[in-house]
XYZ file of C-alpha atoms in Angstrom:
661
model
C 24.885 18.561 -2.430
C 22.497 19.013 0.449
C 20.563 21.830 -1.240
C 17.111 20.886 -2.476
C 16.131 22.183 -5.909
C 13.019 24.186 -5.751
C 11.447 22.484 -8.745
C 12.302 20.318 -11.759
C 14.021 22.507 -14.337
C 12.645 22.702 -17.796
C 15.649 21.817 -19.792
C 15.090 19.568 -22.893
C 17.941 17.268 -23.223
C 18.092 16.783 -27.009
C 15.972 17.346 -30.188
C 14.357 13.965 -29.357
C 13.187 15.082 -25.946
C 11.954 18.383 -27.348
C 9.872 16.437 -29.892
C 9.021 13.837 -27.270
C 7.431 16.480 -24.987
C 5.237 17.718 -27.774
C 4.180 14.417 -29.339
C 4.134 12.252 -26.113
C 0.305 12.315 -25.607
C -0.544 11.626 -29.274
C 1.917 8.663 -29.038
C 0.205 7.355 -26.075
C -3.157 7.736 -27.706
C -2.004 5.742 -30.706
C -0.343 2.929 -28.668
C -2.420 1.294 -25.892
C 0.729 -0.465 -24.645
C 2.361 2.790 -23.424
C 1.693 4.871 -20.278
C -1.526 6.871 -20.044
C -2.044 10.198 -18.208
C 1.647 10.664 -17.858
C 3.336 13.851 -17.105
C 6.929 14.202 -18.255
C 9.707 16.529 -17.222
C 13.397 16.483 -17.787
C 16.482 17.543 -15.860
C 20.221 17.840 -16.689
C 22.650 18.222 -13.890
C 26.370 18.327 -14.491
C 25.870 16.516 -17.777
C 23.736 13.795 -16.186
C 20.459 13.484 -18.049
C 17.209 12.281 -16.631
C 13.526 12.133 -17.407
C 10.797 12.107 -14.709
C 7.111 11.218 -15.056
C 4.087 10.238 -12.969
C 1.885 7.194 -13.349
C -0.787 5.740 -11.067
C -0.070 8.211 -8.415
C 3.638 7.347 -8.198
C 6.640 9.375 -9.502
C 9.331 7.882 -11.493
C 12.703 8.991 -12.921
C 14.842 7.387 -15.648
C 18.582 7.588 -16.339
C 20.471 6.155 -19.338
C 22.461 3.047 -19.004
C 25.170 1.734 -21.290
C 24.612 -1.896 -20.217
C 22.068 -2.760 -22.924
C 21.332 -2.100 -26.625
C 19.553 -4.354 -29.081
C 19.113 -4.768 -32.803
C 16.770 -3.975 -34.299
C 16.011 -1.169 -31.815
C 12.619 -0.771 -30.214
C 10.355 2.100 -30.834
C 11.231 5.437 -29.184
C 9.272 6.482 -26.042
C 7.760 3.138 -25.024
C 8.092 1.602 -21.618
C 9.611 -1.831 -21.857
C 10.112 -4.531 -19.301
C 13.505 -6.230 -19.842
C 13.757 -9.992 -18.950
C 16.154 -12.767 -19.687
C 14.791 -16.243 -20.336
C 16.278 -19.629 -21.271
C 15.711 -20.694 -24.741
C 13.303 -23.479 -23.772
C 11.284 -21.199 -21.543
C 10.959 -18.585 -24.173
C 9.862 -20.985 -26.804
C 7.217 -22.463 -24.466
C 5.646 -19.165 -23.440
C 1.838 -19.347 -23.327
C -0.762 -16.880 -22.122
C -1.128 -18.853 -18.893
C 2.638 -19.049 -18.212
C 3.235 -15.473 -19.150
C 0.516 -14.236 -16.807
C 2.010 -16.348 -13.928
C 5.236 -14.598 -14.512
C 3.695 -11.198 -14.662
C 1.840 -11.818 -11.407
C 5.088 -13.119 -9.765
C 6.944 -9.949 -10.867
C 4.307 -7.640 -9.515
C 4.176 -9.437 -6.180
C 8.026 -9.407 -5.967
C 8.635 -5.823 -6.887
C 7.581 -2.388 -5.484
C 8.613 -0.411 -8.612
C 6.883 -2.459 -11.359
C 3.255 -1.663 -12.052
C 0.903 -3.226 -14.625
C 1.168 -0.085 -16.857
C 4.776 -0.946 -17.419
C 4.028 -4.436 -18.892
C 2.519 -3.443 -22.241
C 5.900 -4.194 -23.837
C 8.451 -6.853 -22.710
C 11.894 -7.227 -24.204
C 12.760 -10.908 -24.051
C 16.463 -11.541 -24.185
C 17.194 -15.117 -25.376
C 20.316 -16.903 -26.768
C 18.590 -17.547 -30.089
C 15.244 -15.836 -30.906
C 12.747 -18.069 -32.688
C 10.747 -15.054 -33.696
C 10.984 -11.285 -33.179
C 7.478 -10.503 -31.920
C 4.428 -12.156 -30.191
C 1.328 -10.700 -28.520
C -0.473 -12.308 -25.585
C -3.424 -11.220 -23.520
C -2.762 -10.265 -19.833
C -4.949 -10.763 -16.766
C -5.364 -7.013 -16.653
C -7.180 -7.052 -20.064
C -4.510 -5.508 -22.270
C -2.270 -7.178 -24.819
C 1.322 -7.694 -23.865
C 3.683 -7.218 -26.775
C 6.805 -9.440 -26.542
C 9.918 -8.364 -28.433
C 12.538 -11.139 -28.739
C 16.161 -10.262 -29.167
C 19.410 -12.181 -29.133
C 21.659 -11.719 -26.150
C 24.710 -13.604 -24.787
C 23.599 -15.472 -21.674
C 27.002 -14.541 -20.077
C 26.519 -10.814 -20.670
C 25.723 -8.198 -17.983
C 22.330 -6.414 -18.336
C 19.991 -4.472 -16.074
C 16.665 -6.148 -15.987
C 13.290 -4.604 -15.039
C 11.359 -1.580 -16.436
C 13.205 0.769 -18.878
C 12.268 3.618 -21.220
C 13.314 3.105 -24.829
C 15.150 6.192 -26.051
C 16.791 6.295 -29.577
C 18.088 2.773 -29.391
C 19.156 3.072 -25.760
C 17.478 1.964 -22.621
C 16.985 4.340 -19.646
C 16.527 2.527 -16.390
C 13.319 3.455 -14.446
C 13.414 4.182 -10.796
C 10.575 4.919 -8.368
C 10.925 8.190 -6.527
C 10.045 7.703 -2.889
C 9.505 10.615 -0.494
C 11.729 10.954 2.526
C 8.802 12.093 4.685
C 10.683 11.376 7.904
C 13.640 13.704 6.924
C 16.012 10.868 7.646
C 18.451 11.458 4.708
C 20.962 14.215 4.333
C 21.493 13.450 0.647
C 20.021 10.795 -1.549
C 22.256 9.038 -4.022
C 22.453 6.741 -6.962
C 25.248 5.146 -8.929
C 26.360 7.209 -11.917
C 25.565 6.045 -15.419
C 27.989 4.302 -17.758
C 28.468 1.407 -15.317
C 30.637 3.295 -12.871
C 30.227 2.880 -9.095
C 30.691 6.627 -8.404
C 27.739 8.177 -6.626
C 25.699 11.203 -7.746
C 23.025 13.210 -6.048
C 19.513 12.172 -7.078
C 18.644 15.854 -7.299
C 14.899 15.474 -7.156
C 12.579 16.467 -4.353
C 8.846 16.498 -3.790
C 7.521 19.989 -4.168
C 10.347 21.210 -2.009
C 8.913 19.541 1.085
C 11.335 16.585 1.340
C 14.038 14.735 -0.573
C 13.187 11.974 -2.917
C 14.950 8.627 -2.945
C 15.478 6.798 -6.189
C 14.570 3.107 -5.837
C 15.520 0.594 -8.500
C 13.276 -2.316 -9.401
C 14.030 -5.406 -7.379
C 13.793 -7.295 -10.715
C 16.747 -5.279 -12.042
C 19.158 -7.441 -10.027
C 17.763 -10.969 -10.638
C 20.504 -11.535 -13.212
C 23.141 -9.560 -11.217
C 26.418 -11.307 -10.843
C 27.275 -9.211 -7.773
C 25.672 -11.007 -4.762
C 24.850 -8.014 -2.636
C 22.880 -6.066 -5.328
C 19.630 -7.234 -3.702
C 20.111 -4.991 -0.741
C 18.814 -1.415 -0.538
C 20.848 0.357 2.140
C 20.861 3.655 3.961
C 24.263 4.803 5.160
C 25.064 6.901 8.161
C 26.994 10.082 7.262
C 29.893 8.938 9.375
C 31.334 6.758 6.568
C 33.527 8.055 3.654
C 31.741 7.509 0.399
C 33.571 8.377 -2.833
C 32.514 11.680 -4.442
C 30.495 12.772 -1.445
C 31.170 15.011 1.486
C 30.970 13.922 5.099
C 29.280 16.231 7.559
C 28.529 14.506 10.882
C 25.438 16.705 10.749
C 27.702 19.810 11.261
C 27.713 22.596 8.723
C 31.301 23.458 9.914
C 32.585 19.913 9.117
C 30.714 19.925 5.822
C 32.252 23.219 4.796
C 35.768 22.346 5.903
C 36.400 19.058 4.112
C 36.235 18.322 0.275
C 34.401 15.374 -1.265
C 35.975 12.081 -0.448
C 38.162 10.414 -3.003
C 37.575 6.934 -1.727
C 35.038 4.974 0.199
C 35.423 3.556 3.753
C 37.208 0.218 4.016
C 34.021 -1.388 5.415
C 31.865 -0.044 2.534
C 34.081 -0.229 -0.573
C 33.900 -4.026 -0.824
C 30.089 -3.956 -0.438
C 29.905 -1.418 -3.339
C 32.050 -3.725 -5.472
C 29.578 -6.411 -4.769
C 26.602 -4.332 -5.970
C 25.019 -3.015 -2.777
C 22.579 -0.175 -3.490
C 23.385 2.784 -1.294
C 20.243 4.987 -1.480
C 21.749 7.874 0.494
C 23.476 9.107 3.542
C 21.494 9.531 6.702
C 21.356 11.935 9.565
C 23.012 11.502 12.942
C 23.610 13.402 16.185
C 26.092 16.262 15.409
C 29.710 15.313 16.101
C 28.548 11.823 17.067
C 27.339 12.997 20.401
C 24.064 12.601 22.327
C 21.600 14.934 20.635
C 17.891 15.135 21.269
C 15.647 16.804 18.572
C 15.389 20.037 20.626
C 19.217 20.352 20.574
C 19.621 19.971 16.835
C 20.663 23.225 15.152
C 22.410 22.745 11.810
C 20.188 19.843 10.525
C 16.861 18.934 11.876
C 16.757 15.476 13.662
C 15.118 12.525 11.756
C 11.530 11.866 12.639
C 10.715 8.620 14.456
C 7.717 7.088 12.736
C 6.464 5.188 15.678
C 3.671 5.959 18.045
C 2.466 9.702 17.720
C 5.255 10.578 15.323
C 6.693 13.064 17.740
C 9.017 10.805 19.829
C 12.726 10.998 19.914
C 14.457 8.734 17.425
C 17.251 8.013 19.855
C 21.029 8.439 19.573
C 23.649 9.129 16.985
C 22.580 6.557 14.360
C 18.954 7.728 14.478
C 18.670 8.653 10.811
C 19.400 5.134 9.638
C 17.101 3.695 12.289
C 14.225 5.989 11.525
C 14.498 5.261 7.779
C 14.384 1.607 8.247
C 11.440 1.858 10.664
C 9.508 4.162 8.224
C 10.089 2.814 4.658
C 9.107 -0.591 3.388
C 11.273 -0.139 0.378
C 14.472 -0.014 2.465
C 16.236 -3.244 3.651
C 19.164 -2.306 5.784
C 20.384 0.723 7.732
C 24.093 0.977 8.436
C 25.263 3.037 11.431
C 27.974 3.234 13.974
C 27.936 2.550 17.756
C 30.197 3.861 20.491
C 28.120 3.483 23.676
C 24.544 3.151 22.459
C 24.237 4.635 18.994
C 22.902 1.531 17.477
C 21.089 0.063 20.461
C 19.174 3.073 21.575
C 17.796 3.982 18.069
C 16.865 0.297 17.557
C 14.796 0.556 20.779
C 13.329 3.936 20.107
C 12.348 3.119 16.434
C 11.228 -0.359 17.134
C 13.542 -2.203 14.715
C 16.100 -5.026 15.038
C 19.737 -3.893 15.559
C 23.250 -5.352 15.759
C 26.355 -3.983 17.202
C 29.212 -6.020 15.734
C 32.319 -7.302 17.533
C 35.305 -5.084 17.886
C 37.945 -5.468 15.221
C 36.004 -7.734 12.718
C 35.178 -4.895 10.347
C 37.942 -2.506 9.077
C 37.560 0.952 10.660
C 39.512 3.049 8.091
C 37.244 5.655 6.593
C 34.668 5.415 9.341
C 34.700 8.550 11.620
C 35.654 7.447 15.044
C 35.611 9.359 18.353
C 36.778 6.419 20.605
C 38.511 3.676 18.520
C 38.400 1.299 21.403
C 34.576 1.308 21.277
C 33.594 2.438 17.720
C 32.152 -0.191 15.452
C 29.695 -0.295 12.650
C 26.153 -1.689 13.258
C 23.044 -2.626 11.414
C 19.247 -2.039 11.524
C 16.458 -3.808 9.740
C 12.708 -4.453 10.172
C 13.447 -8.131 9.060
C 15.775 -10.014 11.368
C 16.515 -12.572 8.745
C 17.927 -9.908 6.437
C 20.390 -8.966 9.160
C 21.395 -12.569 9.533
C 21.841 -13.050 5.779
C 23.727 -9.756 5.344
C 26.119 -10.538 8.158
C 26.712 -14.080 6.827
C 27.288 -12.792 3.305
C 29.701 -9.995 4.296
C 32.054 -10.414 7.251
C 31.026 -13.135 9.717
C 31.535 -16.592 8.197
C 35.279 -16.595 9.055
C 34.534 -15.726 12.649
C 33.131 -19.108 13.552
C 35.296 -20.493 16.410
C 35.423 -24.152 17.496
C 34.936 -22.824 21.102
C 31.544 -21.389 20.151
C 29.357 -24.384 19.222
C 25.887 -25.537 20.115
C 23.434 -23.963 22.520
C 24.686 -21.685 25.351
C 25.112 -23.537 28.650
C 24.695 -20.446 30.707
C 21.912 -17.801 30.614
C 22.400 -14.516 32.544
C 20.120 -11.576 32.874
C 21.341 -8.313 34.479
C 19.265 -6.823 37.271
C 21.102 -3.583 37.844
C 18.963 -1.437 35.551
C 15.700 -3.444 36.062
C 12.966 -1.503 37.773
C 12.103 -2.843 41.280
C 8.349 -2.533 40.535
C 6.430 -4.833 38.262
C 6.189 -2.657 35.221
C 4.884 -3.772 31.789
C 8.353 -3.320 30.364
C 9.862 -5.533 33.082
C 7.203 -8.209 32.434
C 8.031 -8.274 28.749
C 11.777 -8.622 29.445
C 11.124 -11.377 31.991
C 8.796 -13.213 29.565
C 11.768 -13.129 27.051
C 14.026 -14.640 29.808
C 11.560 -17.339 30.519
C 11.270 -18.211 26.828
C 15.039 -18.349 26.554
C 15.253 -20.553 29.619
C 12.787 -23.041 28.066
C 14.467 -22.897 24.701
C 18.032 -23.461 26.026
C 17.070 -25.895 28.759
C 19.156 -24.144 31.425
C 18.326 -22.023 34.406
C 18.359 -18.239 34.080
C 20.806 -16.672 36.564
C 20.018 -13.143 37.835
C 23.266 -11.169 38.202
C 23.588 -7.867 40.016
C 26.939 -6.497 38.717
C 27.387 -4.429 41.996
C 26.757 -7.425 44.268
C 28.889 -9.858 42.258
C 31.783 -7.327 42.288
C 31.407 -6.950 45.999
C 31.334 -10.774 46.587
C 33.930 -11.708 43.931
C 36.081 -8.658 43.160
C 39.060 -8.817 40.801
C 42.411 -9.312 42.473
C 43.547 -5.793 41.468
C 40.787 -4.170 43.452
C 41.323 -3.327 47.129
C 37.949 -2.811 48.688
C 36.532 -0.364 46.229
C 32.990 -0.780 45.152
C 32.188 -1.252 41.456
C 30.908 2.358 41.148
C 33.888 3.753 43.045
C 36.390 1.824 40.918
C 34.722 3.054 37.659
C 33.528 6.511 38.536
C 36.153 8.379 36.661
C 36.494 5.942 33.683
C 33.764 7.446 31.554
C 35.379 10.892 31.613
C 39.089 9.863 31.559
C 38.720 7.416 28.633
C 35.819 8.258 26.366
C 35.455 11.989 26.843
C 39.335 12.436 26.896
C 39.532 10.827 23.401
C 36.342 12.507 22.238
C 37.871 15.943 22.909
C 41.275 15.219 21.336
C 39.732 13.501 18.269
C 38.579 17.015 17.185
C 41.879 18.786 17.711
C 42.746 18.842 14.054
C 39.253 19.942 13.147
C 39.258 22.921 15.456
C 42.728 24.014 14.350
C 42.051 23.604 10.596
C 38.720 25.349 10.784
C 40.207 28.412 12.495
C 43.076 28.437 10.029
C 40.683 28.376 7.046
C 37.906 30.633 8.213
C 39.606 32.732 10.893
C 36.919 31.924 13.489
C 35.742 29.103 15.759
C 33.063 26.771 14.386
C 29.515 26.512 15.770
C 29.348 23.627 18.153
C 26.314 22.769 20.208
C 26.079 23.162 24.000
C 26.336 19.421 24.828
C 29.420 18.903 22.601
C 31.070 21.921 24.133
C 30.393 20.536 27.599
C 31.860 17.178 26.593
C 35.001 18.904 25.264
C 35.344 20.913 28.502
C 35.230 17.752 30.480
C 37.444 15.757 28.237
C 40.231 18.275 28.128
C 40.595 18.388 31.863
C 42.049 14.891 32.057
C 45.779 14.242 31.617
C 47.330 11.453 29.569
C 48.250 9.791 32.861
C 44.647 9.901 34.021
C 43.612 8.537 30.629
C 45.969 5.641 30.974
C 44.744 4.813 34.502
C 41.172 4.977 33.211
C 41.997 2.450 30.422
C 43.715 0.280 32.988
C 40.654 0.124 35.211
C 38.439 -0.481 32.151
C 40.648 -3.430 31.214
C 40.330 -4.838 34.812
C 36.541 -4.579 34.463
C 36.682 -6.367 31.061
C 38.727 -9.224 32.511
C 36.369 -9.573 35.443
C 33.423 -9.701 33.165
C 35.021 -12.307 30.853
C 36.060 -14.439 33.778
C 33.125 -14.231 36.248
C 30.140 -13.713 33.894
C 30.912 -14.846 30.295
C 33.329 -17.538 31.341
C 34.780 -17.131 27.843
C 35.592 -20.404 26.002
C 33.662 -22.542 28.526
C 29.891 -21.860 28.608
C 29.076 -20.028 25.427
C 27.158 -17.655 27.717
C 24.194 -15.644 26.606
C 23.369 -12.332 28.473
C 20.024 -10.594 28.484
C 19.877 -6.820 29.160
C 16.935 -4.483 29.362
C 17.229 -1.219 27.373
C 16.633 2.152 29.041
C 13.287 2.657 30.670
C 10.680 3.162 28.045
C 8.665 6.400 28.403
C 7.447 9.201 26.194
C 10.330 11.495 25.059
C 8.766 14.174 22.758
C 10.745 16.132 20.169
C 10.100 19.369 22.026
C 11.001 18.138 25.463
C 14.058 20.024 26.890
C 17.288 17.981 26.673
C 18.324 16.053 29.712
C 21.092 17.422 31.967
C 24.608 17.059 30.931
C 26.274 14.090 32.647
C 29.040 11.649 31.993
C 27.563 8.212 31.117
C 29.141 5.894 33.785
C 31.212 2.930 32.660
C 28.930 0.461 34.519
C 26.049 1.482 32.374
C 24.559 -1.438 30.328
C 25.481 0.328 27.074
C 29.200 0.043 27.989
C 29.161 -3.721 28.363
C 29.527 -4.799 24.757
C 31.904 -2.078 23.802
C 34.269 -2.864 26.736
C 34.091 -6.492 25.971
C 34.296 -6.011 22.221
C 31.331 -8.363 22.011
C 28.334 -8.529 19.594
C 24.962 -7.348 20.822
C 21.636 -7.916 19.163
C 18.565 -5.795 19.783
C 15.150 -7.455 19.335
C 11.720 -5.738 19.696
C 9.686 -7.703 22.232
C 6.528 -5.776 22.420
C 5.055 -2.355 23.014
C 3.406 -0.458 25.953
C 0.545 2.064 25.868
C 0.743 5.682 26.797
C -1.599 8.697 26.468
C -0.032 11.044 23.999
C -0.083 14.768 24.646
C 0.131 15.228 20.855
C -2.656 13.068 19.470
C -4.825 12.967 22.695
C -5.262 9.253 22.244
C -3.577 6.018 23.351
C -0.379 5.250 21.452
C 2.143 2.448 21.846
C 5.833 2.751 22.416
C 8.323 0.018 21.289
C 10.022 -2.225 23.856
C 13.201 -3.996 23.071
C 15.812 -6.137 24.833
C 19.422 -6.991 24.064
C 21.184 -10.374 23.771
C 24.995 -10.459 24.133
C 27.460 -13.205 23.574
C 31.203 -13.896 23.448
C 33.488 -11.611 21.273
C 33.555 -12.567 17.563
C 30.479 -14.820 17.938
C 28.376 -12.485 15.786
C 26.976 -15.016 13.403
C 26.437 -17.615 16.045
C 24.473 -15.120 18.136
C 22.381 -14.119 15.166
C 21.609 -17.694 14.074
C 20.896 -18.681 17.615
C 18.456 -15.705 17.981
C 16.911 -16.458 14.648
C 16.282 -20.061 15.719
C 14.948 -19.047 19.110
C 12.483 -16.509 17.615
C 11.196 -19.246 15.225
C 10.866 -21.900 17.826
C 9.107 -19.711 20.293
C 6.949 -18.150 17.574
C 8.191 -14.610 18.196
C 8.186 -12.060 15.346
C 10.988 -12.107 12.860
C 9.640 -8.966 11.136
C 8.160 -5.708 12.261
C 6.004 -3.483 10.186
C 7.025 -0.088 8.781
C 5.273 3.033 9.951
C 3.465 4.110 13.031
C 2.760 0.559 14.410
C 5.384 -2.237 14.552
C 2.524 -4.736 14.007
C 3.017 -6.184 17.474
C 0.673 -6.713 20.359
C 1.796 -7.190 23.918
C 0.144 -8.789 26.874
C 2.010 -9.504 30.138
C 3.212 -13.009 30.222
C 2.651 -13.686 26.498
C 4.959 -13.525 23.494
C 4.419 -10.582 21.243
C 3.009 -12.313 18.154
C 0.500 -11.218 15.507
C -0.927 -13.978 13.190
C -0.450 -11.726 10.090
C 3.240 -11.212 10.722
C 6.000 -13.623 9.656
C 6.859 -15.506 12.723
C 8.808 -18.728 13.485
C 7.214 -21.755 12.011
């Protein structure tokens, strides 16, 4: 599935296609309403037929669909835009009203182009006539073909190719230039929700992603069909293999027979999964210079040679790079959503523990592992969460604005850096918005002054120093026991495993079950202290602000950092220990001199907001309202530049971006 075909195969699909290849250009010359300067090729993979063509510098592919047929049929070989109209609207169509519709469609959709609008199939309850012709703003005649269609029926709208009485849906082929996807997918034909490999590439240089018209789902009864999603290859997806970016895992396990419990309901509601994305092998830390089996996804920001961050980096890089992608889905153990969101300059969400089913999501530490989301558009995350899992989480104890605002100082630099200024400006804006004082909290000092009753004189660091190894790394090692055994049984050898994962396993297997239980006990003590002393759960609706790691250039060819056990007092352990939601928001960028481009580039800066467990939607809606009221960006741009400007003491706002009104 991961192999890229070297070129499109020349394999005519039927006598029609054979004839169509030879007569296509004469047909186009005869009909001004069809595509001009179009190159056509065909593929047939495992009985799955497709046609591909180019137009206006873009590449397209079509697959047949069984969702629509009309009588009398339309002419073979024409591109037709399929729409549904109410009877009164169809009868009242004028040249002016048609052109307004065409302009709206073009503005809404990134697949539709004027060349696809020479023919429009208008589905109406009772056609008054079969054919009309109206002049468009582009100067050509638009031919409207009216056909009867039951208003309650299911139909795929948008551009199609008319083929022997059937309609083949047209997708735009978008290049995965950032190498973020392991495999690109689409639903199979015949209305089934099984997934098939797109099986197209761009001259062998990168995979292609098949993107359906946004207009195709305007009549869609399934409410999530509007979302285009990239899915981390840590979730089971029916008919696809899982790899965890390891060739050993990919070779050991067959294609999945069902989809993950968190994903299957979304598929049933129409979500468009465009492909599965890369990650750090074995869900570990993996910098680009450590990747062996599969090259790490490319971070589009700054000079294009910066690390994309942690385990969910493929989904984050894809969202940061591609304006045709809405949502990236990943997982987070102790930073795998939050660090890639920071590095790739996008919004991120780590969800509360236990609110999304975990079956079918590969987990290395079930106490911590949860799904997470990325998007360039914060309001899409809010809407997606509201439409999927979070409405039922609203608690009567979590109402109104937070009455306590905390910011952690433990990982704040002592010097007055640009990053610190941006974080403190965020704190000031939150203080003004909430109307409460901001409380600076040093975890080490608060622990010393007000320790838990179970602690007898130990400092925070002494109390937690073995917790990272005895809990997380212990479970990380044993989670792969079955894999190591089955791989040796099947292949008679050990699998390839990178240096850092081997190091983690060596550390994890040194701990006993008794030490693991003691580590979990200490972690529970720390959680209880946090909930009582800082969050004051159920009393203050507390909001916590945390700075990400220090922002500095991290080039793809930099040697990896030394192996170390991430300590349990690290800021990325807070929300996993609490089981709380955490939102990552870009707050600006800072300049640096790139050794690659030899010019000044800008690195994204982000901060995190954390609230009580199971307050996901409340936190998101609070953050959304805050961003609007303080006129901070709700959207970042795709590509090299986030579209933000930063100045110390000012909000990062650009007039051309969508900000709070």
